[in-house]
PDB file of C-alpha atoms in Angstrom:
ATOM      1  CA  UNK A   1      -3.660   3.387  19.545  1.00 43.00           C
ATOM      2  CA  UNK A   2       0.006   4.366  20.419  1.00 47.00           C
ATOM      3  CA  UNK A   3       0.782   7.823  19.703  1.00 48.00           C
ATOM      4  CA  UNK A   4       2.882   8.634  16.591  1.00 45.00           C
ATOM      5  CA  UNK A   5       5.198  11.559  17.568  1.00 45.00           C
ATOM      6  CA  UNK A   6       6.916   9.440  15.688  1.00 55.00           C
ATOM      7  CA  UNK A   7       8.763   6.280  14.585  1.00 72.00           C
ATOM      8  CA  UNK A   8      12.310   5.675  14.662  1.00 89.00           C
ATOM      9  CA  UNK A   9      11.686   1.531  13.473  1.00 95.00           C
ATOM     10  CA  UNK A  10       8.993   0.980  10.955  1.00 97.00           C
ATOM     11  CA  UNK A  11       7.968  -2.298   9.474  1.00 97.00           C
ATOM     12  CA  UNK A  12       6.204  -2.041   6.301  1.00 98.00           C
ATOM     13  CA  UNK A  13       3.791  -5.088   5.251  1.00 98.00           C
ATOM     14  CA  UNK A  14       3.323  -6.523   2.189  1.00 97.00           C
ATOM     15  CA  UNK A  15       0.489  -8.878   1.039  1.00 97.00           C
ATOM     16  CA  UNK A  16       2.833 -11.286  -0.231  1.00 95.00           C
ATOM     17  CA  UNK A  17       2.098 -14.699   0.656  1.00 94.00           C
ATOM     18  CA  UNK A  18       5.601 -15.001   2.506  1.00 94.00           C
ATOM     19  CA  UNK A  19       4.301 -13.024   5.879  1.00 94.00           C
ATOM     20  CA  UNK A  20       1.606 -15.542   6.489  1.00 93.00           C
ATOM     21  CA  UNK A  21       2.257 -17.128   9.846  1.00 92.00           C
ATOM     22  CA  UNK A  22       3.709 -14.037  11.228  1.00 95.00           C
ATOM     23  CA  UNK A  23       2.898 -12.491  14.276  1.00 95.00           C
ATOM     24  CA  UNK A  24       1.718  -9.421  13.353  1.00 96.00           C
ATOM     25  CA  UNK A  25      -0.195  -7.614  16.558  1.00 95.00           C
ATOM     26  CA  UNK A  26       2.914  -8.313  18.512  1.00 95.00           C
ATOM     27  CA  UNK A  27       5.097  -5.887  15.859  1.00 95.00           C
ATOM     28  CA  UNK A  28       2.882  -3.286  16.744  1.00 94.00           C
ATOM     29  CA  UNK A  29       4.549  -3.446  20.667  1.00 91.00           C
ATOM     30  CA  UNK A  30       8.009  -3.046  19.006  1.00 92.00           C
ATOM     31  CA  UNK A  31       7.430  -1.150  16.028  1.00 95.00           C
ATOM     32  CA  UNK A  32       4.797   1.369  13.873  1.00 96.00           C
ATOM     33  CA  UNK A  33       3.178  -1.352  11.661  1.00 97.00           C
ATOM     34  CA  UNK A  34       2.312   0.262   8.294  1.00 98.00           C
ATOM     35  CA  UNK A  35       0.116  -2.332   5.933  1.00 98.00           C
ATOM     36  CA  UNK A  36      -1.127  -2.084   2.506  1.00 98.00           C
ATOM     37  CA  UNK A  37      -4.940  -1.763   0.952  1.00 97.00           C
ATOM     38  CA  UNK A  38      -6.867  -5.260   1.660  1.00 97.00           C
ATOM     39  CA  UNK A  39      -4.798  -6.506   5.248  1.00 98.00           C
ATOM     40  CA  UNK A  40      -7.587  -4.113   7.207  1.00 98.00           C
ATOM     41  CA  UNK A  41      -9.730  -7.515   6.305  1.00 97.00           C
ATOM     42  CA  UNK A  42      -7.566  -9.060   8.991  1.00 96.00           C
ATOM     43  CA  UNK A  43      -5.540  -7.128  10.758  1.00 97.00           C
ATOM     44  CA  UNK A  44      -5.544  -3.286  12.078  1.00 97.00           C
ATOM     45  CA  UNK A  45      -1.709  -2.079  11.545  1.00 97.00           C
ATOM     46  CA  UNK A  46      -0.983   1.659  12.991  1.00 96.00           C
ATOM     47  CA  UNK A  47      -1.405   3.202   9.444  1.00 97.00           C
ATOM     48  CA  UNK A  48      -2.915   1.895   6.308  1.00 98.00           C
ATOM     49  CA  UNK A  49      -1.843   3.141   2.455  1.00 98.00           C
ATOM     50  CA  UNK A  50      -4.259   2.373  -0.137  1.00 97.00           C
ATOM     51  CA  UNK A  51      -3.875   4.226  -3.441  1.00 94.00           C
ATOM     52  CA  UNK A  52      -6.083   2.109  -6.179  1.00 90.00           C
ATOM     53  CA  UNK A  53      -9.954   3.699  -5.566  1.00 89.00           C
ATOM     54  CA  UNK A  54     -11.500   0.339  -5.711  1.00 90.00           C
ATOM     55  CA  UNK A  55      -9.965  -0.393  -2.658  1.00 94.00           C
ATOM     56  CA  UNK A  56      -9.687   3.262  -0.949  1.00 95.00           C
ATOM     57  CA  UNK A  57     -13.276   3.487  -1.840  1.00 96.00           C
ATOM     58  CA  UNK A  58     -13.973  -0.033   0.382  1.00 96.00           C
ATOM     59  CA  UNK A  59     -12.030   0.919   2.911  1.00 97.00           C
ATOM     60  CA  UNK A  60     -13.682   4.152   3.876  1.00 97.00           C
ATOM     61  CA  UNK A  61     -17.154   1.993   3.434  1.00 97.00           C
ATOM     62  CA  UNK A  62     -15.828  -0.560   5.437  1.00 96.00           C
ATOM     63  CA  UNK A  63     -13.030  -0.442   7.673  1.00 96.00           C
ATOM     64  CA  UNK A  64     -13.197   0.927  11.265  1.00 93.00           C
ATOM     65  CA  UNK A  65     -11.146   4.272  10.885  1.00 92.00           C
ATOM     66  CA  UNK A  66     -10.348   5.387  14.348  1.00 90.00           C
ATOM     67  CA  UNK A  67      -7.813   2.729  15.448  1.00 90.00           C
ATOM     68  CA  UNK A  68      -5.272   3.789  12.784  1.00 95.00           C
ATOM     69  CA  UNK A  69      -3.749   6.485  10.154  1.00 96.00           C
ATOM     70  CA  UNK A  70      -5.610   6.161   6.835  1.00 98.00           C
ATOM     71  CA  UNK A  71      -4.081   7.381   3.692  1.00 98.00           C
ATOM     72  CA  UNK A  72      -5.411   7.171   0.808  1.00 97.00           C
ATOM     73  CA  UNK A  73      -4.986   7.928  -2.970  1.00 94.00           C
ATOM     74  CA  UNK A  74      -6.398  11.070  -4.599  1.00 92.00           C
ATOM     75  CA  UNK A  75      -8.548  11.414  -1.603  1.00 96.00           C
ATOM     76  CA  UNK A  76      -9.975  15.358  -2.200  1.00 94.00           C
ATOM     77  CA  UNK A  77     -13.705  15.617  -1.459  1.00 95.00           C
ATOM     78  CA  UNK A  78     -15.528  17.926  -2.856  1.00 94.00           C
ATOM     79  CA  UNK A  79     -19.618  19.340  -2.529  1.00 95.00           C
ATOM     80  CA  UNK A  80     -22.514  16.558  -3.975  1.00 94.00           C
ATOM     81  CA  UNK A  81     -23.613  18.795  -6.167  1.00 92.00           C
ATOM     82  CA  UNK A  82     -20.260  19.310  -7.891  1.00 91.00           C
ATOM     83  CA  UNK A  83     -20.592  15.420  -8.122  1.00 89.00           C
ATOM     84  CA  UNK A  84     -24.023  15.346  -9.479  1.00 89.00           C
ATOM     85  CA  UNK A  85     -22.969  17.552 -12.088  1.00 88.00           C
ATOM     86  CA  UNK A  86     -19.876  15.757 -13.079  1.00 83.00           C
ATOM     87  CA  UNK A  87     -22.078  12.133 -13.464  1.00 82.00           C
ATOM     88  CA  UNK A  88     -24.042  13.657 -16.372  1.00 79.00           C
ATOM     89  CA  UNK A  89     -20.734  12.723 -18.286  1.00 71.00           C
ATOM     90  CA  UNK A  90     -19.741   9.584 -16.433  1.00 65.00           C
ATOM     91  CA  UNK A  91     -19.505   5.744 -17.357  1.00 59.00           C
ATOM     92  CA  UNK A  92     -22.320   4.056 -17.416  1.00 65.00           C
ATOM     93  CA  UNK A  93     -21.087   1.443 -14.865  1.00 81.00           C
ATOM     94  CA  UNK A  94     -21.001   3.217 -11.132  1.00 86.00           C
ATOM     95  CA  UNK A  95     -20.564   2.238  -7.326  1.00 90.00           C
ATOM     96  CA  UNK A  96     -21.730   4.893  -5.718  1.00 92.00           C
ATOM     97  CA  UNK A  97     -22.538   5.395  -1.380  1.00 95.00           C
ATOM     98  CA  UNK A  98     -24.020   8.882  -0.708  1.00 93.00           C
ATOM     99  CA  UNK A  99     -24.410   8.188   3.209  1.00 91.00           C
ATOM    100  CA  UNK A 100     -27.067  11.467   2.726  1.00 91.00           C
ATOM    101  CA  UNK A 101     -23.325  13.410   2.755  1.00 94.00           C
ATOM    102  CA  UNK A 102     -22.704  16.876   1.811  1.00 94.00           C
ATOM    103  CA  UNK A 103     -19.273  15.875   0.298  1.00 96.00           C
ATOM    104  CA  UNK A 104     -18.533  13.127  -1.288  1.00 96.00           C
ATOM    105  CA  UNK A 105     -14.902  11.826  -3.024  1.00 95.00           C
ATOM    106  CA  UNK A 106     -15.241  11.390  -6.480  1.00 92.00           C
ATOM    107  CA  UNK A 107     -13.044   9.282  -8.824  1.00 89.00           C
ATOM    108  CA  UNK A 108     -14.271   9.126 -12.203  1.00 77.00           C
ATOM    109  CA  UNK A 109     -13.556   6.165 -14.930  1.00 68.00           C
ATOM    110  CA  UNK A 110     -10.980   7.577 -17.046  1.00 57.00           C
ATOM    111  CA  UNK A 111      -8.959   8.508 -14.293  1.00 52.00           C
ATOM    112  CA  UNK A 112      -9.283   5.417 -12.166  1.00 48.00           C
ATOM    113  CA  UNK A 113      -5.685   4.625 -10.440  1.00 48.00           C
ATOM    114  CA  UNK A 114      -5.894   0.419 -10.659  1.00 43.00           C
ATOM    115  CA  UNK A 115      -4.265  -2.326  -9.491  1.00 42.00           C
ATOM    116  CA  UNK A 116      -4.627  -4.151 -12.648  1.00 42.00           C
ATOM    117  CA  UNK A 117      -4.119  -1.697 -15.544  1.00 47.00           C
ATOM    118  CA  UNK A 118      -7.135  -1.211 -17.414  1.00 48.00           C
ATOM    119  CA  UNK A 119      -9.555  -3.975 -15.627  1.00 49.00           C
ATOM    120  CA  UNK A 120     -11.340  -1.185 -13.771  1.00 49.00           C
ATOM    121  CA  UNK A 121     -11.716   1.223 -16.923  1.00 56.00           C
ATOM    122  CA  UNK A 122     -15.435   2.288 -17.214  1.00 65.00           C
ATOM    123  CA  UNK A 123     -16.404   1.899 -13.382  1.00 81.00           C
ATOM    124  CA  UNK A 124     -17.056   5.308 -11.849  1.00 86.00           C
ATOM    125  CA  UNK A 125     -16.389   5.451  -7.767  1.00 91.00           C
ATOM    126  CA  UNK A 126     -18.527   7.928  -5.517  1.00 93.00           C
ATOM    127  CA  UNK A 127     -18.746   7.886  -2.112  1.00 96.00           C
ATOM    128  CA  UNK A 128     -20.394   9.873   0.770  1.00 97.00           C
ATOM    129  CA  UNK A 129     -17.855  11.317   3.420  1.00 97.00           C
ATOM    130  CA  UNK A 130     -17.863  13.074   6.451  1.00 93.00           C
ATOM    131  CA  UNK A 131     -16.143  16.554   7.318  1.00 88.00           C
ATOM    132  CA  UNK A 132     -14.951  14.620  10.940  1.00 89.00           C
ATOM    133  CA  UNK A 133     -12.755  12.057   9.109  1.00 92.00           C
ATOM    134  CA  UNK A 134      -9.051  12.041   9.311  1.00 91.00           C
ATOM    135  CA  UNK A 135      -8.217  10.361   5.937  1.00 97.00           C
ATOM    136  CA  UNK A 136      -5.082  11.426   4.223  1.00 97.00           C
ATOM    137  CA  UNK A 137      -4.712  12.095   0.859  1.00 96.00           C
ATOM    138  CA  UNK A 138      -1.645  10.730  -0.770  1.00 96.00           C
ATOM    139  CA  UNK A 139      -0.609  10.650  -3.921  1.00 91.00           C
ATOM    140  CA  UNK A 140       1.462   7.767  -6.298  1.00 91.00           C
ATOM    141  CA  UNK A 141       3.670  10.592  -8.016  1.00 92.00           C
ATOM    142  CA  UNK A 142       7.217  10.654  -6.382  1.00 93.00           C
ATOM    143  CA  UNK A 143      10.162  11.583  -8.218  1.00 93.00           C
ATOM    144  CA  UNK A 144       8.758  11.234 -11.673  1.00 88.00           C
ATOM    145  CA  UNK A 145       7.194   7.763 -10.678  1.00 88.00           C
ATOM    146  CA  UNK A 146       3.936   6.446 -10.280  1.00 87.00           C
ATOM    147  CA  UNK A 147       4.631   4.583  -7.047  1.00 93.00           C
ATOM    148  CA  UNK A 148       2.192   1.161  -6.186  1.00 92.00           C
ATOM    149  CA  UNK A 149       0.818   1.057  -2.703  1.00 95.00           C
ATOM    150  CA  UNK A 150       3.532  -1.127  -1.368  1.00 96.00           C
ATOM    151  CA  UNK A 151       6.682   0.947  -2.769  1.00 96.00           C
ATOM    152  CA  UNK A 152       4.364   4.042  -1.735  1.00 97.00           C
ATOM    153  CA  UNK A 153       4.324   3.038   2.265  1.00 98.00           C
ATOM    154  CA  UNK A 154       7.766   2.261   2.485  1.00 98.00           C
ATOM    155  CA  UNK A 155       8.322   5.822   1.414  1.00 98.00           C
ATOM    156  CA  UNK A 156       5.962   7.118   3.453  1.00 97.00           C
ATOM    157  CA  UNK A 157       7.643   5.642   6.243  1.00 97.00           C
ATOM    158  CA  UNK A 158      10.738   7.631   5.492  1.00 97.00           C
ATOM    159  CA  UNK A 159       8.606  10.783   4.841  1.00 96.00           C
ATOM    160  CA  UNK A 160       7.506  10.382   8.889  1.00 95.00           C
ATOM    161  CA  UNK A 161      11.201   9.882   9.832  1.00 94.00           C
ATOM    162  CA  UNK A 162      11.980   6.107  10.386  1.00 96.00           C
ATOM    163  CA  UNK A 163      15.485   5.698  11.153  1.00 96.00           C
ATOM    164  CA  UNK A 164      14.989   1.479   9.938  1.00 96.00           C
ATOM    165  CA  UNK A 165      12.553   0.289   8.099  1.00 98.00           C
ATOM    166  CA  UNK A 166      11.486  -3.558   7.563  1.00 98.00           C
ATOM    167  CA  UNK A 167      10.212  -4.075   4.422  1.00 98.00           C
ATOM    168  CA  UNK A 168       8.176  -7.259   4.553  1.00 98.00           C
ATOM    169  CA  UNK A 169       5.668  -9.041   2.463  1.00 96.00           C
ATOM    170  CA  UNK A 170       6.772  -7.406  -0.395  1.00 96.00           C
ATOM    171  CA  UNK A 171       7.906 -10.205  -2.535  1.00 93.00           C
ATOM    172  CA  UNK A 172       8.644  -8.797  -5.854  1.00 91.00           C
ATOM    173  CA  UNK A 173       8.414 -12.084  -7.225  1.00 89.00           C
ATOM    174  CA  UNK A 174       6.251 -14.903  -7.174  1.00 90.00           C
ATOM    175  CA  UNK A 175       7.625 -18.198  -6.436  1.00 90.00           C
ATOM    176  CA  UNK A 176       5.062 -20.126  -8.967  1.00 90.00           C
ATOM    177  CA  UNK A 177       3.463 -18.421 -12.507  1.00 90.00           C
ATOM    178  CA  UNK A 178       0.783 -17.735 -10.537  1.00 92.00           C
ATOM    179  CA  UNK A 179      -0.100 -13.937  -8.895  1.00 91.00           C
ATOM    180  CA  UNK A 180       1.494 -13.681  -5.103  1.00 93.00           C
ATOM    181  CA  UNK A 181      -0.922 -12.361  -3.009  1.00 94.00           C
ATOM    182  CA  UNK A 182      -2.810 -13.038   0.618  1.00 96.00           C
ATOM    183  CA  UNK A 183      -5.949 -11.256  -1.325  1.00 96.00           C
ATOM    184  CA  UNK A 184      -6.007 -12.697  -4.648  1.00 93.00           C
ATOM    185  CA  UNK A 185      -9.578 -13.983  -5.805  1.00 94.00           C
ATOM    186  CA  UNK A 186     -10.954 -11.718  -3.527  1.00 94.00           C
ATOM    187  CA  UNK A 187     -12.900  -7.909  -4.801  1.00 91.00           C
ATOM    188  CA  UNK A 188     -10.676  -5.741  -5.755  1.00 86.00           C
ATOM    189  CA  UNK A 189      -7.421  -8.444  -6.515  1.00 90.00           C
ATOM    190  CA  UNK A 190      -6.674 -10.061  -9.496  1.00 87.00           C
ATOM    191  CA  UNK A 191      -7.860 -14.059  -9.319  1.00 92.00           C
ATOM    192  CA  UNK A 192      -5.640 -16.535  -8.077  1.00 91.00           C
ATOM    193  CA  UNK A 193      -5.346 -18.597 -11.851  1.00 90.00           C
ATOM    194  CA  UNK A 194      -4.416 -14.502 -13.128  1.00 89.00           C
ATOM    195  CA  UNK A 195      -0.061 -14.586 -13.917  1.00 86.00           C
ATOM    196  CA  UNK A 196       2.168 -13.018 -11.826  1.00 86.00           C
ATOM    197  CA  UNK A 197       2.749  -9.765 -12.044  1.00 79.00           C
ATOM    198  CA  UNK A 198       6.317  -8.462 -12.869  1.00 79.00           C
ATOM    199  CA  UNK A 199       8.564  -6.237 -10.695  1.00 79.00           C
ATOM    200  CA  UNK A 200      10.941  -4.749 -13.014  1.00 78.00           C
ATOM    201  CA  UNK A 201       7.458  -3.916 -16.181  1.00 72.00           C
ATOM    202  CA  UNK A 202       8.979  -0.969 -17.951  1.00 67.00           C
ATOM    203  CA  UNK A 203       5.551   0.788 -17.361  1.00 64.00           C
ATOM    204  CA  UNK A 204       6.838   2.958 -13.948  1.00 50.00           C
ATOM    205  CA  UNK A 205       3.223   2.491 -13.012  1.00 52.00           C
ATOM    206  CA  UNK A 206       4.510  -0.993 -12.134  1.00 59.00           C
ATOM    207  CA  UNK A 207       7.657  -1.012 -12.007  1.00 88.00           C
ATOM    208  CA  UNK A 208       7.975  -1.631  -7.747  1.00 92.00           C
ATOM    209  CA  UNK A 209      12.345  -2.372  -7.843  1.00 93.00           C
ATOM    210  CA  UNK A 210      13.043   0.809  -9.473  1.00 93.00           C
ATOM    211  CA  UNK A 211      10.386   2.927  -7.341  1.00 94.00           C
ATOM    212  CA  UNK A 212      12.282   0.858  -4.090  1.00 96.00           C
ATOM    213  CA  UNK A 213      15.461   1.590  -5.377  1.00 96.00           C
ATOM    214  CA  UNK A 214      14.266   5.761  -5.655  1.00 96.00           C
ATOM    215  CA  UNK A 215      13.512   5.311  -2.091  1.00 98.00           C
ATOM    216  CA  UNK A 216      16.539   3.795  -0.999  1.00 98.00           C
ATOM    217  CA  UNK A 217      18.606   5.941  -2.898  1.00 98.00           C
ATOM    218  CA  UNK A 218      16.660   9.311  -1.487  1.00 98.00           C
ATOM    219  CA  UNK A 219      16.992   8.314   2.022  1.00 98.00           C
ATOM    220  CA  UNK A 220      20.716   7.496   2.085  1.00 98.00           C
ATOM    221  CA  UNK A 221      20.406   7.606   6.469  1.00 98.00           C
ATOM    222  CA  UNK A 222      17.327   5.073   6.685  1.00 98.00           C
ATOM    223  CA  UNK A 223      18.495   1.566   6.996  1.00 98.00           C
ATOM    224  CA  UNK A 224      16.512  -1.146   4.862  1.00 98.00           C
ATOM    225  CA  UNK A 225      16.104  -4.634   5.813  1.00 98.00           C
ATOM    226  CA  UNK A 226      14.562  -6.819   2.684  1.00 98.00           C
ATOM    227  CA  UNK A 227      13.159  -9.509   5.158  1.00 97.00           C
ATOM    228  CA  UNK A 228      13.107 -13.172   3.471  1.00 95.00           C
ATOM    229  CA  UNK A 229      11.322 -16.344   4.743  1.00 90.00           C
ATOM    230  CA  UNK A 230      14.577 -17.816   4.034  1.00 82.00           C
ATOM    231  CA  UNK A 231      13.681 -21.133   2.352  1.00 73.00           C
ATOM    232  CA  UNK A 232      16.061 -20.208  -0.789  1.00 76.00           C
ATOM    233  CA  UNK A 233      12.746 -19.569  -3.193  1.00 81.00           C
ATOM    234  CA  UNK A 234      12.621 -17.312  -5.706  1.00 82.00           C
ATOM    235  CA  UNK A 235      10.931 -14.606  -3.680  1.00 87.00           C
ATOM    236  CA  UNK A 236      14.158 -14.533  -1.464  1.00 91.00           C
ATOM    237  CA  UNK A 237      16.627 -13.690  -4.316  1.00 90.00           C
ATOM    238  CA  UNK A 238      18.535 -10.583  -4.127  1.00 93.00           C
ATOM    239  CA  UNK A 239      17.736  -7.733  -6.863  1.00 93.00           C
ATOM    240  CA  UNK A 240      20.714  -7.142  -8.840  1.00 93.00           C
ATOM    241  CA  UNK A 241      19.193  -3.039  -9.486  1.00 94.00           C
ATOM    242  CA  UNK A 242      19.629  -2.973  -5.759  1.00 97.00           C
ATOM    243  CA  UNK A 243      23.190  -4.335  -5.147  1.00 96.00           C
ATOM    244  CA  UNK A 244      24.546  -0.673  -4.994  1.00 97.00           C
ATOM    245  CA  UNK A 245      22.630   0.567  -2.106  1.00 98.00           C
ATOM    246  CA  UNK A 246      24.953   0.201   0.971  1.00 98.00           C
ATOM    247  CA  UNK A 247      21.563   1.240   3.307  1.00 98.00           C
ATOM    248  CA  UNK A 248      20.216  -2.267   2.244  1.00 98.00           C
ATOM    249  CA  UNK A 249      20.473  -5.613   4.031  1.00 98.00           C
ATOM    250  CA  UNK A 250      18.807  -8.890   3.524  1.00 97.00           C
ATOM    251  CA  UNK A 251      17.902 -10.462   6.422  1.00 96.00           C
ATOM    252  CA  UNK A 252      15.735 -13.224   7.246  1.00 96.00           C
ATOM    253  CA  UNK A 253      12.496 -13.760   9.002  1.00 95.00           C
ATOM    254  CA  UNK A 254      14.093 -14.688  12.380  1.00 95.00           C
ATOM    255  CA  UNK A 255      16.473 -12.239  12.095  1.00 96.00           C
ATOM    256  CA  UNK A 256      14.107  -9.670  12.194  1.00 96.00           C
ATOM    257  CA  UNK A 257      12.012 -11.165  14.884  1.00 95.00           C
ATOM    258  CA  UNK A 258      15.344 -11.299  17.519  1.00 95.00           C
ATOM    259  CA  UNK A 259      16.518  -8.017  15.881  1.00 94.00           C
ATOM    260  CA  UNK A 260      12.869  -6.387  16.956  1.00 92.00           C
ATOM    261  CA  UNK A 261      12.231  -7.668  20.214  1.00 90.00           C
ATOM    262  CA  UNK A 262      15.272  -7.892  21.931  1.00 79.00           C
TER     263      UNK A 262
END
């Protein structure tokens, strides 16, 4: 694992379907490579963001830790028996891992941060974790929004001092009705049949162009680059709440490719 002293060129993926095909271990040799809940499955990127506890809770079960920076949301252990007292109130639906831990993170079902508002309400989360970890906590609230886990890591990104930032992956849009996502029908993701989810909801919770547009706006010295498969779809449009931020650029997959590695 390269050290991260830290970045000055960050690329930021998305589970969009639009970075399939790319070459993403080689971006790690030109770039700190920060990726989004589920793309552990496939691929280890230099830091991982994961805010919804289905899918922090998986991760910590699952994922190999050591090869990257894990942040993840609401992430505060505290002692099992502050847990055990705290699940004579609980839902009656849990997922719970003790891993015969002394502490354990607890995220209980009425304050469950989702993917898919309200389909998780009910479930409580426990897991088992150890004092040696290095896991992050991070938190959605920036600026009086609830950032996602995508918007959330391109932040992030600026927090650690990128001068650029690629921001790929992150489609907004879908280019059918249906969801757009690498992950969907898959735990923890909404099924592939469920209706795409929209960029601009009033709910802030969900609301991904304004909480970009906070970002871009905040970091007036970071240079974006929205990166585009560039086959004129409806994920490649530009986002009219974005035309006044003069640190943006649309750019192309290509582009980026001979802008990174020459």
């Amino acid at each position: 694992m390269k050290t991260l002293t830290w970045i000055d060129t960050a690329v930021c993926l998305g589970n969009g379907q639009s970075r399939q095909g790319l070459d993403l271990a080689k971006m790690k040799d030109y770039a700190t490579v920060i990726g989004c809940n589920a793309i552990y499955r496939d691929f280890t990127p230099d830091i991982l963001v994961a805010l919804d506890s289905r899918m922090a809770h998986e991760i910590y079960r699952k994922a190999y830790l050591k090869n990257m920076k894990v942040y993840l949301g609401y992430w505060t252990p505290v002692p099992v028996f502050v847990a055990k007292e705290m699940m004579k109130t609980m839902a009656d639906k849990t997922d719970i891992v003790w891993n015969d831990s002394d502490e354990v993170v607890y995220h209980g079902a009425d304050g469950v941060f989702t993917l898919t508002k309200g389909h998780n309400l009910g479930i409580t989360y426990i897991t088992g974790v150890s004092k040696t970890d290095e896991i992050i906590d991070i938190e959605p609230d920036v600026d009086g929004f609830a950032y996602a886990t995508g918007s959330r890591s391109v932040h992030l990104a600026c927090e650690l001092s990128a001068k650029e930032v690629y921001i790929v992956g992150h489609d907004l849009y879908s280019d059918t009705d249906k969801v757009n996502n690498i992950y969907a029908g898959t735990d923890s993701y909404a099924d592939k049949d469920a209706l795409a989810a929209r960029p601009n909801n009033p709910d802030e919770t969900f609301n991904w162009i304004l909480q970009h547009k906070n970002t871009f706006d905040k970091f007036p010295n970071v240079q974006f680059y929205k990166v585009n498969k560039g086959a004129e779809a409806k994920t490649d449009m530009p986002i009219k709440e974005w035309s006044n931020c003069p640190n943006l650029k649309y750019i192309t997959q290509e582009e980026m490719t001979k802008a990174l590695y020459n």
